[in-house]
């Protein structure tokens, strides 16, 4: 079984501010929730913004990928899940799943790049930073046990 610190989870209730002119959640909100999950996950592992900036380093998003599977509406309760799929050199792939009850409403991924804050240039992820995150590869049998393995088929291979 994968621990909830390996796969970070938070629950939210969709607010009126998240609704667009079509009466459902605006696409930008999913990205906002994914970013919030990534930041909170890192902070829960001891790597909040202050910890990175004290080192003169930080993560920046290079690419986001999102697939919207079902609309969501005001008042609905959603669960946002995120985990680190790999860390290689200066890059890391983070995956996301957003669920309503047990049904997926959205899946996504972000390629993050670790940079020197002063220069803006990529640098290898320091060992102590990488060690804080459990990497859950797409073929990890624990994903199958938690019923999450089906998520990875949605995410383009060039992000993996």
PDB file of N, CA and C in Angstrom, residues 7-112:
ATOM      1  N   UNK A   7       1.665   9.535  -2.095  1.00  0.00           N
ATOM      2  CA  UNK A   7       0.634  10.114  -2.952  1.00  0.00           C
ATOM      3  C   UNK A   7      -0.106  11.115  -2.080  1.00  0.00           C
ATOM      4  N   UNK A   8       0.162  12.379  -2.346  1.00  0.00           N
ATOM      5  CA  UNK A   8      -0.438  13.439  -1.536  1.00  0.00           C
ATOM      6  C   UNK A   8      -1.886  13.636  -1.959  1.00  0.00           C
ATOM      7  N   UNK A   9      -2.728  13.894  -0.986  1.00  0.00           N
ATOM      8  CA  UNK A   9      -4.160  14.047  -1.258  1.00  0.00           C
ATOM      9  C   UNK A   9      -4.712  15.231  -0.484  1.00  0.00           C
ATOM     10  N   UNK A  10      -5.565  15.989  -1.144  1.00  0.00           N
ATOM     11  CA  UNK A  10      -6.368  16.966  -0.411  1.00  0.00           C
ATOM     12  C   UNK A  10      -7.755  17.017  -1.006  1.00  0.00           C
ATOM     13  N   UNK A  11      -8.700  17.341  -0.162  1.00  0.00           N
ATOM     14  CA  UNK A  11     -10.102  17.412  -0.548  1.00  0.00           C
ATOM     15  C   UNK A  11     -10.526  18.863  -0.625  1.00  0.00           C
ATOM     16  N   UNK A  12     -11.434  19.143  -1.536  1.00  0.00           N
ATOM     17  CA  UNK A  12     -11.962  20.497  -1.665  1.00  0.00           C
ATOM     18  C   UNK A  12     -13.429  20.429  -2.055  1.00  0.00           C
ATOM     19  N   UNK A  13     -14.111  21.511  -1.809  1.00  0.00           N
ATOM     20  CA  UNK A  13     -15.483  21.686  -2.274  1.00  0.00           C
ATOM     21  C   UNK A  13     -15.457  22.816  -3.290  1.00  0.00           C
ATOM     22  N   UNK A  14     -15.988  22.562  -4.466  1.00  0.00           N
ATOM     23  CA  UNK A  14     -15.963  23.547  -5.552  1.00  0.00           C
ATOM     24  C   UNK A  14     -16.767  24.774  -5.134  1.00  0.00           C
ATOM     25  N   UNK A  15     -16.117  25.937  -5.199  1.00  0.00           N
ATOM     26  CA  UNK A  15     -16.779  27.193  -4.817  1.00  0.00           C
ATOM     27  C   UNK A  15     -17.327  27.908  -6.048  1.00  0.00           C
ATOM     28  N   UNK A  16     -18.164  28.890  -5.808  1.00  0.00           N
ATOM     29  CA  UNK A  16     -18.780  29.669  -6.887  1.00  0.00           C
ATOM     30  C   UNK A  16     -17.723  30.370  -7.737  1.00  0.00           C
ATOM     31  N   UNK A  17     -16.587  30.762  -7.130  1.00  0.00           N
ATOM     32  CA  UNK A  17     -15.523  31.452  -7.860  1.00  0.00           C
ATOM     33  C   UNK A  17     -14.883  30.573  -8.931  1.00  0.00           C
ATOM     34  N   UNK A  18     -15.047  29.256  -8.825  1.00  0.00           N
ATOM     35  CA  UNK A  18     -14.447  28.322  -9.780  1.00  0.00           C
ATOM     36  C   UNK A  18     -15.308  28.081 -11.015  1.00  0.00           C
ATOM     37  N   UNK A  19     -16.525  28.621 -11.009  1.00  0.00           N
ATOM     38  CA  UNK A  19     -17.496  28.335 -12.069  1.00  0.00           C
ATOM     39  C   UNK A  19     -17.380  29.355 -13.191  1.00  0.00           C
ATOM     40  N   UNK A  20     -17.443  28.861 -14.443  1.00  0.00           N
ATOM     41  CA  UNK A  20     -17.355  29.753 -15.600  1.00  0.00           C
ATOM     42  C   UNK A  20     -18.739  30.054 -16.169  1.00  0.00           C
ATOM     43  N   UNK A  21     -18.785  30.733 -17.302  1.00  0.00           N
ATOM     44  CA  UNK A  21     -20.057  31.154 -17.901  1.00  0.00           C
ATOM     45  C   UNK A  21     -20.899  29.979 -18.385  1.00  0.00           C
ATOM     46  N   UNK A  22     -20.291  28.810 -18.522  1.00  0.00           N
ATOM     47  CA  UNK A  22     -21.030  27.624 -18.942  1.00  0.00           C
ATOM     48  C   UNK A  22     -21.644  26.868 -17.760  1.00  0.00           C
ATOM     49  N   UNK A  23     -21.362  27.350 -16.548  1.00  0.00           N
ATOM     50  CA  UNK A  23     -21.967  26.746 -15.359  1.00  0.00           C
ATOM     51  C   UNK A  23     -21.194  25.591 -14.771  1.00  0.00           C
ATOM     52  N   UNK A  24     -19.982  25.327 -15.266  1.00  0.00           N
ATOM     53  CA  UNK A  24     -19.157  24.270 -14.673  1.00  0.00           C
ATOM     54  C   UNK A  24     -17.790  24.849 -14.315  1.00  0.00           C
ATOM     55  N   UNK A  25     -16.937  24.028 -13.701  1.00  0.00           N
ATOM     56  CA  UNK A  25     -15.622  24.501 -13.277  1.00  0.00           C
ATOM     57  C   UNK A  25     -14.806  24.930 -14.495  1.00  0.00           C
ATOM     58  N   UNK A  26     -14.201  26.105 -14.390  1.00  0.00           N
ATOM     59  CA  UNK A  26     -13.345  26.639 -15.444  1.00  0.00           C
ATOM     60  C   UNK A  26     -12.052  25.825 -15.511  1.00  0.00           C
ATOM     61  N   UNK A  27     -11.555  25.596 -16.720  1.00  0.00           N
ATOM     62  CA  UNK A  27     -10.354  24.785 -16.920  1.00  0.00           C
ATOM     63  C   UNK A  27      -9.158  25.254 -16.100  1.00  0.00           C
ATOM     64  N   UNK A  28      -8.998  26.548 -15.915  1.00  0.00           N
ATOM     65  CA  UNK A  28      -7.834  27.064 -15.186  1.00  0.00           C
ATOM     66  C   UNK A  28      -7.813  26.594 -13.740  1.00  0.00           C
ATOM     67  N   UNK A  29      -8.998  26.284 -13.189  1.00  0.00           N
ATOM     68  CA  UNK A  29      -9.067  25.858 -11.800  1.00  0.00           C
ATOM     69  C   UNK A  29      -8.362  24.522 -11.577  1.00  0.00           C
ATOM     70  N   UNK A  30      -8.466  23.618 -12.527  1.00  0.00           N
ATOM     71  CA  UNK A  30      -7.808  22.317 -12.387  1.00  0.00           C
ATOM     72  C   UNK A  30      -6.297  22.497 -12.273  1.00  0.00           C
ATOM     73  N   UNK A  31      -5.739  23.373 -13.103  1.00  0.00           N
ATOM     74  CA  UNK A  31      -4.314  23.657 -13.034  1.00  0.00           C
ATOM     75  C   UNK A  31      -3.956  24.287 -11.685  1.00  0.00           C
ATOM     76  N   UNK A  32      -4.784  25.189 -11.222  1.00  0.00           N
ATOM     77  CA  UNK A  32      -4.544  25.821  -9.916  1.00  0.00           C
ATOM     78  C   UNK A  32      -4.543  24.772  -8.810  1.00  0.00           C
ATOM     79  N   UNK A  33      -5.495  23.843  -8.849  1.00  0.00           N
ATOM     80  CA  UNK A  33      -5.567  22.788  -7.831  1.00  0.00           C
ATOM     81  C   UNK A  33      -4.367  21.855  -7.931  1.00  0.00           C
ATOM     82  N   UNK A  34      -3.919  21.552  -9.137  1.00  0.00           N
ATOM     83  CA  UNK A  34      -2.750  20.696  -9.310  1.00  0.00           C
ATOM     84  C   UNK A  34      -1.502  21.364  -8.727  1.00  0.00           C
ATOM     85  N   UNK A  35      -1.329  22.643  -9.017  1.00  0.00           N
ATOM     86  CA  UNK A  35      -0.178  23.363  -8.483  1.00  0.00           C
ATOM     87  C   UNK A  35      -0.229  23.413  -6.961  1.00  0.00           C
ATOM     88  N   UNK A  36      -1.400  23.654  -6.409  1.00  0.00           N
ATOM     89  CA  UNK A  36      -1.563  23.685  -4.950  1.00  0.00           C
ATOM     90  C   UNK A  36      -1.175  22.337  -4.346  1.00  0.00           C
ATOM     91  N   UNK A  37      -1.600  21.250  -4.972  1.00  0.00           N
ATOM     92  CA  UNK A  37      -1.267  19.917  -4.471  1.00  0.00           C
ATOM     93  C   UNK A  37       0.246  19.693  -4.491  1.00  0.00           C
ATOM     94  N   UNK A  38       0.911  20.098  -5.578  1.00  0.00           N
ATOM     95  CA  UNK A  38       2.363  19.926  -5.678  1.00  0.00           C
ATOM     96  C   UNK A  38       3.082  20.720  -4.589  1.00  0.00           C
ATOM     97  N   UNK A  39       2.673  21.963  -4.386  1.00  0.00           N
ATOM     98  CA  UNK A  39       3.312  22.824  -3.376  1.00  0.00           C
ATOM     99  C   UNK A  39       3.074  22.270  -1.975  1.00  0.00           C
ATOM    100  N   UNK A  40       1.852  21.848  -1.684  1.00  0.00           N
ATOM    101  CA  UNK A  40       1.542  21.299  -0.364  1.00  0.00           C
ATOM    102  C   UNK A  40       2.258  19.972  -0.120  1.00  0.00           C
ATOM    103  N   UNK A  41       2.369  19.143  -1.158  1.00  0.00           N
ATOM    104  CA  UNK A  41       3.079  17.877  -1.023  1.00  0.00           C
ATOM    105  C   UNK A  41       4.541  18.130  -0.653  1.00  0.00           C
ATOM    106  N   UNK A  42       5.202  19.026  -1.389  1.00  0.00           N
ATOM    107  CA  UNK A  42       6.598  19.348  -1.092  1.00  0.00           C
ATOM    108  C   UNK A  42       6.737  19.910   0.327  1.00  0.00           C
ATOM    109  N   UNK A  43       5.836  20.806   0.717  1.00  0.00           N
ATOM    110  CA  UNK A  43       5.890  21.393   2.061  1.00  0.00           C
ATOM    111  C   UNK A  43       5.714  20.323   3.138  1.00  0.00           C
ATOM    112  N   UNK A  44       4.822  19.364   2.898  1.00  0.00           N
ATOM    113  CA  UNK A  44       4.598  18.282   3.870  1.00  0.00           C
ATOM    114  C   UNK A  44       5.852  17.432   4.046  1.00  0.00           C
ATOM    115  N   UNK A  45       6.727  17.446   3.038  1.00  0.00           N
ATOM    116  CA  UNK A  45       7.972  16.681   3.105  1.00  0.00           C
ATOM    117  C   UNK A  45       9.155  17.541   3.557  1.00  0.00           C
ATOM    118  N   UNK A  46       8.866  18.773   3.992  1.00  0.00           N
ATOM    119  CA  UNK A  46       9.913  19.653   4.509  1.00  0.00           C
ATOM    120  C   UNK A  46      10.489  20.617   3.499  1.00  0.00           C
ATOM    121  N   UNK A  47       9.897  20.687   2.300  1.00  0.00           N
ATOM    122  CA  UNK A  47      10.427  21.540   1.246  1.00  0.00           C
ATOM    123  C   UNK A  47       9.396  22.579   0.815  1.00  0.00           C
ATOM    124  N   UNK A  48       9.157  23.549   1.705  1.00  0.00           N
ATOM    125  CA  UNK A  48       8.263  24.650   1.345  1.00  0.00           C
ATOM    126  C   UNK A  48       9.067  25.709   0.581  1.00  0.00           C
ATOM    127  N   UNK A  49       8.404  26.755   0.135  1.00  0.00           N
ATOM    128  CA  UNK A  49       9.058  27.791  -0.678  1.00  0.00           C
ATOM    129  C   UNK A  49      10.261  28.391   0.042  1.00  0.00           C
ATOM    130  N   UNK A  50      10.137  28.619   1.326  1.00  0.00           N
ATOM    131  CA  UNK A  50      11.249  29.213   2.082  1.00  0.00           C
ATOM    132  C   UNK A  50      12.479  28.303   2.067  1.00  0.00           C
ATOM    133  N   UNK A  51      12.262  26.994   2.218  1.00  0.00           N
ATOM    134  CA  UNK A  51      13.390  26.052   2.226  1.00  0.00           C
ATOM    135  C   UNK A  51      14.150  26.099   0.901  1.00  0.00           C
ATOM    136  N   UNK A  52      13.415  26.158  -0.201  1.00  0.00           N
ATOM    137  CA  UNK A  52      14.074  26.235  -1.504  1.00  0.00           C
ATOM    138  C   UNK A  52      14.788  27.567  -1.687  1.00  0.00           C
ATOM    139  N   UNK A  53      14.099  28.657  -1.408  1.00  0.00           N
ATOM    140  CA  UNK A  53      14.672  29.977  -1.656  1.00  0.00           C
ATOM    141  C   UNK A  53      15.855  30.267  -0.744  1.00  0.00           C
ATOM    142  N   UNK A  54      15.866  29.690   0.454  1.00  0.00           N
ATOM    143  CA  UNK A  54      17.021  29.824   1.343  1.00  0.00           C
ATOM    144  C   UNK A  54      18.265  29.224   0.682  1.00  0.00           C
ATOM    145  N   UNK A  55      18.073  28.191  -0.089  1.00  0.00           N
ATOM    146  CA  UNK A  55      19.170  27.549  -0.826  1.00  0.00           C
ATOM    147  C   UNK A  55      19.498  28.298  -2.116  1.00  0.00           C
ATOM    148  N   UNK A  56      18.619  29.245  -2.514  1.00  0.00           N
ATOM    149  CA  UNK A  56      18.811  29.955  -3.778  1.00  0.00           C
ATOM    150  C   UNK A  56      18.382  29.121  -4.974  1.00  0.00           C
ATOM    151  N   UNK A  57      17.440  28.201  -4.733  1.00  0.00           N
ATOM    152  CA  UNK A  57      16.980  27.274  -5.764  1.00  0.00           C
ATOM    153  C   UNK A  57      15.455  27.174  -5.712  1.00  0.00           C
ATOM    154  N   UNK A  58      14.867  26.696  -6.786  1.00  0.00           N
ATOM    155  CA  UNK A  58      13.423  26.473  -6.777  1.00  0.00           C
ATOM    156  C   UNK A  58      13.029  25.617  -7.981  1.00  0.00           C
ATOM    157  N   UNK A  59      11.773  25.215  -7.998  1.00  0.00           N
ATOM    158  CA  UNK A  59      11.197  24.488  -9.126  1.00  0.00           C
ATOM    159  C   UNK A  59      10.399  25.464  -9.988  1.00  0.00           C
ATOM    160  N   UNK A  60      10.459  25.276 -11.302  1.00  0.00           N
ATOM    161  CA  UNK A  60       9.585  26.003 -12.223  1.00  0.00           C
ATOM    162  C   UNK A  60       8.932  24.981 -13.152  1.00  0.00           C
ATOM    163  N   UNK A  61       7.725  25.286 -13.565  1.00  0.00           N
ATOM    164  CA  UNK A  61       7.008  24.394 -14.473  1.00  0.00           C
ATOM    165  C   UNK A  61       7.509  24.612 -15.896  1.00  0.00           C
ATOM    166  N   UNK A  62       7.837  23.535 -16.573  1.00  0.00           N
ATOM    167  CA  UNK A  62       8.248  23.601 -17.977  1.00  0.00           C
ATOM    168  C   UNK A  62       7.075  23.280 -18.891  1.00  0.00           C
ATOM    169  N   UNK A  63       6.265  22.299 -18.485  1.00  0.00           N
ATOM    170  CA  UNK A  63       5.149  21.873 -19.317  1.00  0.00           C
ATOM    171  C   UNK A  63       4.054  21.283 -18.438  1.00  0.00           C
ATOM    172  N   UNK A  64       2.810  21.625 -18.756  1.00  0.00           N
ATOM    173  CA  UNK A  64       1.635  21.032 -18.100  1.00  0.00           C
ATOM    174  C   UNK A  64       0.851  20.265 -19.148  1.00  0.00           C
ATOM    175  N   UNK A  65       0.262  19.194 -18.715  1.00  0.00           N
ATOM    176  CA  UNK A  65      -0.637  18.445 -19.573  1.00  0.00           C
ATOM    177  C   UNK A  65      -1.858  18.076 -18.745  1.00  0.00           C
ATOM    178  N   UNK A  66      -3.047  18.344 -19.265  1.00  0.00           N
ATOM    179  CA  UNK A  66      -4.290  18.056 -18.546  1.00  0.00           C
ATOM    180  C   UNK A  66      -5.282  17.433 -19.513  1.00  0.00           C
ATOM    181  N   UNK A  67      -5.960  16.401 -19.044  1.00  0.00           N
ATOM    182  CA  UNK A  67      -7.075  15.832 -19.798  1.00  0.00           C
ATOM    183  C   UNK A  67      -8.316  15.930 -18.921  1.00  0.00           C
ATOM    184  N   UNK A  68      -9.309  16.630 -19.427  1.00  0.00           N
ATOM    185  CA  UNK A  68     -10.577  16.809 -18.726  1.00  0.00           C
ATOM    186  C   UNK A  68     -11.500  15.661 -19.135  1.00  0.00           C
ATOM    187  N   UNK A  69     -11.945  14.893 -18.167  1.00  0.00           N
ATOM    188  CA  UNK A  69     -12.735  13.698 -18.459  1.00  0.00           C
ATOM    189  C   UNK A  69     -14.224  13.896 -18.211  1.00  0.00           C
ATOM    190  N   UNK A  70     -14.564  14.688 -17.204  1.00  0.00           N
ATOM    191  CA  UNK A  70     -15.964  14.951 -16.863  1.00  0.00           C
ATOM    192  C   UNK A  70     -16.063  16.358 -16.278  1.00  0.00           C
ATOM    193  N   UNK A  71     -17.162  17.050 -16.521  1.00  0.00           N
ATOM    194  CA  UNK A  71     -17.330  18.375 -15.910  1.00  0.00           C
ATOM    195  C   UNK A  71     -17.601  18.247 -14.407  1.00  0.00           C
ATOM    196  N   UNK A  72     -17.261  19.289 -13.691  1.00  0.00           N
ATOM    197  CA  UNK A  72     -17.581  19.361 -12.261  1.00  0.00           C
ATOM    198  C   UNK A  72     -18.303  20.672 -12.003  1.00  0.00           C
ATOM    199  N   UNK A  73     -19.031  20.714 -10.883  1.00  0.00           N
ATOM    200  CA  UNK A  73     -19.952  21.819 -10.621  1.00  0.00           C
ATOM    201  C   UNK A  73     -19.826  22.342  -9.193  1.00  0.00           C
ATOM    202  N   UNK A  74     -20.342  23.543  -9.004  1.00  0.00           N
ATOM    203  CA  UNK A  74     -20.333  24.174  -7.693  1.00  0.00           C
ATOM    204  C   UNK A  74     -20.938  23.242  -6.641  1.00  0.00           C
ATOM    205  N   UNK A  75     -20.279  23.205  -5.490  1.00  0.00           N
ATOM    206  CA  UNK A  75     -20.757  22.412  -4.361  1.00  0.00           C
ATOM    207  C   UNK A  75     -20.267  20.971  -4.347  1.00  0.00           C
ATOM    208  N   UNK A  76     -19.692  20.506  -5.452  1.00  0.00           N
ATOM    209  CA  UNK A  76     -19.215  19.126  -5.476  1.00  0.00           C
ATOM    210  C   UNK A  76     -17.935  18.986  -4.654  1.00  0.00           C
ATOM    211  N   UNK A  77     -17.785  17.824  -4.050  1.00  0.00           N
ATOM    212  CA  UNK A  77     -16.589  17.515  -3.276  1.00  0.00           C
ATOM    213  C   UNK A  77     -15.633  16.729  -4.167  1.00  0.00           C
ATOM    214  N   UNK A  78     -14.397  17.238  -4.284  1.00  0.00           N
ATOM    215  CA  UNK A  78     -13.382  16.619  -5.124  1.00  0.00           C
ATOM    216  C   UNK A  78     -12.173  16.230  -4.284  1.00  0.00           C
ATOM    217  N   UNK A  79     -11.442  15.239  -4.763  1.00  0.00           N
ATOM    218  CA  UNK A  79     -10.178  14.832  -4.156  1.00  0.00           C
ATOM    219  C   UNK A  79      -9.086  14.999  -5.198  1.00  0.00           C
ATOM    220  N   UNK A  80      -8.034  15.714  -4.823  1.00  0.00           N
ATOM    221  CA  UNK A  80      -6.886  15.928  -5.694  1.00  0.00           C
ATOM    222  C   UNK A  80      -5.747  15.047  -5.178  1.00  0.00           C
ATOM    223  N   UNK A  81      -5.180  14.242  -6.074  1.00  0.00           N
ATOM    224  CA  UNK A  81      -4.059  13.360  -5.736  1.00  0.00           C
ATOM    225  C   UNK A  81      -2.858  13.727  -6.584  1.00  0.00           C
ATOM    226  N   UNK A  82      -1.659  13.647  -6.022  1.00  0.00           N
ATOM    227  CA  UNK A  82      -0.445  13.895  -6.788  1.00  0.00           C
ATOM    228  C   UNK A  82       0.690  13.032  -6.264  1.00  0.00           C
ATOM    229  N   UNK A  83       1.589  12.674  -7.185  1.00  0.00           N
ATOM    230  CA  UNK A  83       2.778  11.914  -6.807  1.00  0.00           C
ATOM    231  C   UNK A  83       3.888  12.213  -7.805  1.00  0.00           C
ATOM    232  N   UNK A  84       5.119  11.924  -7.388  1.00  0.00           N
ATOM    233  CA  UNK A  84       6.292  12.130  -8.235  1.00  0.00           C
ATOM    234  C   UNK A  84       6.554  10.840  -9.001  1.00  0.00           C
ATOM    235  N   UNK A  85       6.574  10.935 -10.335  1.00  0.00           N
ATOM    236  CA  UNK A  85       6.785   9.764 -11.187  1.00  0.00           C
ATOM    237  C   UNK A  85       8.252   9.552 -11.537  1.00  0.00           C
ATOM    238  N   UNK A  86       9.041  10.622 -11.553  1.00  0.00           N
ATOM    239  CA  UNK A  86      10.481  10.460 -11.747  1.00  0.00           C
ATOM    240  C   UNK A  86      11.207  11.749 -11.403  1.00  0.00           C
ATOM    241  N   UNK A  87      12.477  11.579 -11.116  1.00  0.00           N
ATOM    242  CA  UNK A  87      13.406  12.696 -10.931  1.00  0.00           C
ATOM    243  C   UNK A  87      14.673  12.290 -11.680  1.00  0.00           C
ATOM    244  N   UNK A  88      15.020  13.088 -12.695  1.00  0.00           N
ATOM    245  CA  UNK A  88      16.190  12.775 -13.527  1.00  0.00           C
ATOM    246  C   UNK A  88      16.933  14.064 -13.828  1.00  0.00           C
ATOM    247  N   UNK A  89      18.142  14.160 -13.353  1.00  0.00           N
ATOM    248  CA  UNK A  89      18.947  15.360 -13.599  1.00  0.00           C
ATOM    249  C   UNK A  89      18.283  16.571 -12.974  1.00  0.00           C
ATOM    250  N   UNK A  90      17.920  17.536 -13.801  1.00  0.00           N
ATOM    251  CA  UNK A  90      17.265  18.746 -13.294  1.00  0.00           C
ATOM    252  C   UNK A  90      15.740  18.689 -13.446  1.00  0.00           C
ATOM    253  N   UNK A  91      15.217  17.567 -13.959  1.00  0.00           N
ATOM    254  CA  UNK A  91      13.792  17.462 -14.269  1.00  0.00           C
ATOM    255  C   UNK A  91      13.075  16.482 -13.353  1.00  0.00           C
ATOM    256  N   UNK A  92      11.791  16.739 -13.164  1.00  0.00           N
ATOM    257  CA  UNK A  92      10.937  15.822 -12.413  1.00  0.00           C
ATOM    258  C   UNK A  92       9.551  15.823 -13.036  1.00  0.00           C
ATOM    259  N   UNK A  93       8.986  14.633 -13.146  1.00  0.00           N
ATOM    260  CA  UNK A  93       7.619  14.495 -13.632  1.00  0.00           C
ATOM    261  C   UNK A  93       6.706  14.224 -12.449  1.00  0.00           C
ATOM    262  N   UNK A  94       5.674  15.017 -12.335  1.00  0.00           N
ATOM    263  CA  UNK A  94       4.673  14.856 -11.286  1.00  0.00           C
ATOM    264  C   UNK A  94       3.344  14.571 -11.961  1.00  0.00           C
ATOM    265  N   UNK A  95       2.620  13.586 -11.448  1.00  0.00           N
ATOM    266  CA  UNK A  95       1.312  13.209 -11.985  1.00  0.00           C
ATOM    267  C   UNK A  95       0.209  13.635 -11.022  1.00  0.00           C
ATOM    268  N   UNK A  96      -0.989  13.796 -11.594  1.00  0.00           N
ATOM    269  CA  UNK A  96      -2.153  14.234 -10.822  1.00  0.00           C
ATOM    270  C   UNK A  96      -3.390  13.456 -11.251  1.00  0.00           C
ATOM    271  N   UNK A  97      -4.290  13.290 -10.314  1.00  0.00           N
ATOM    272  CA  UNK A  97      -5.621  12.755 -10.601  1.00  0.00           C
ATOM    273  C   UNK A  97      -6.601  13.526  -9.741  1.00  0.00           C
ATOM    274  N   UNK A  98      -7.712  13.930 -10.323  1.00  0.00           N
ATOM    275  CA  UNK A  98      -8.770  14.593  -9.565  1.00  0.00           C
ATOM    276  C   UNK A  98     -10.005  13.720  -9.690  1.00  0.00           C
ATOM    277  N   UNK A  99     -10.579  13.406  -8.537  1.00  0.00           N
ATOM    278  CA  UNK A  99     -11.720  12.492  -8.491  1.00  0.00           C
ATOM    279  C   UNK A  99     -12.929  13.135  -7.823  1.00  0.00           C
ATOM    280  N   UNK A 100     -14.078  12.701  -8.252  1.00  0.00           N
ATOM    281  CA  UNK A 100     -15.345  12.990  -7.574  1.00  0.00           C
ATOM    282  C   UNK A 100     -15.859  11.608  -7.179  1.00  0.00           C
ATOM    283  N   UNK A 101     -16.048  11.403  -5.897  1.00  0.00           N
ATOM    284  CA  UNK A 101     -16.311  10.065  -5.383  1.00  0.00           C
ATOM    285  C   UNK A 101     -15.151   9.181  -5.839  1.00  0.00           C
ATOM    286  N   UNK A 102     -15.406   8.109  -6.530  1.00  0.00           N
ATOM    287  CA  UNK A 102     -14.315   7.250  -6.995  1.00  0.00           C
ATOM    288  C   UNK A 102     -14.076   7.380  -8.493  1.00  0.00           C
ATOM    289  N   UNK A 103     -14.727   8.344  -9.126  1.00  0.00           N
ATOM    290  CA  UNK A 103     -14.608   8.515 -10.578  1.00  0.00           C
ATOM    291  C   UNK A 103     -13.649   9.639 -10.921  1.00  0.00           C
ATOM    292  N   UNK A 104     -12.786   9.374 -11.882  1.00  0.00           N
ATOM    293  CA  UNK A 104     -11.863  10.402 -12.355  1.00  0.00           C
ATOM    294  C   UNK A 104     -12.617  11.489 -13.099  1.00  0.00           C
ATOM    295  N   UNK A 105     -12.274  12.734 -12.806  1.00  0.00           N
ATOM    296  CA  UNK A 105     -12.821  13.854 -13.577  1.00  0.00           C
ATOM    297  C   UNK A 105     -11.725  14.550 -14.379  1.00  0.00           C
ATOM    298  N   UNK A 106     -10.468  14.340 -13.973  1.00  0.00           N
ATOM    299  CA  UNK A 106      -9.353  15.011 -14.631  1.00  0.00           C
ATOM    300  C   UNK A 106      -8.064  14.282 -14.266  1.00  0.00           C
ATOM    301  N   UNK A 107      -7.154  14.169 -15.230  1.00  0.00           N
ATOM    302  CA  UNK A 107      -5.811  13.667 -14.964  1.00  0.00           C
ATOM    303  C   UNK A 107      -4.821  14.635 -15.590  1.00  0.00           C
ATOM    304  N   UNK A 108      -3.606  14.636 -15.084  1.00  0.00           N
ATOM    305  CA  UNK A 108      -2.624  15.554 -15.631  1.00  0.00           C
ATOM    306  C   UNK A 108      -1.220  15.216 -15.204  1.00  0.00           C
ATOM    307  N   UNK A 109      -0.296  16.006 -15.726  1.00  0.00           N
ATOM    308  CA  UNK A 109       1.115  15.865 -15.397  1.00  0.00           C
ATOM    309  C   UNK A 109       1.789  17.220 -15.568  1.00  0.00           C
ATOM    310  N   UNK A 110       2.852  17.420 -14.815  1.00  0.00           N
ATOM    311  CA  UNK A 110       3.686  18.607 -14.969  1.00  0.00           C
ATOM    312  C   UNK A 110       5.131  18.160 -15.009  1.00  0.00           C
ATOM    313  N   UNK A 111       5.873  18.687 -15.973  1.00  0.00           N
ATOM    314  CA  UNK A 111       7.320  18.517 -15.949  1.00  0.00           C
ATOM    315  C   UNK A 111       7.883  19.741 -15.246  1.00  0.00           C
ATOM    316  N   UNK A 112       8.499  19.512 -14.095  1.00  0.00           N
ATOM    317  CA  UNK A 112       9.119  20.567 -13.301  1.00  0.00           C
ATOM    318  C   UNK A 112      10.615  20.558 -13.569  1.00  0.00           C
TER     319      UNK A 112
END
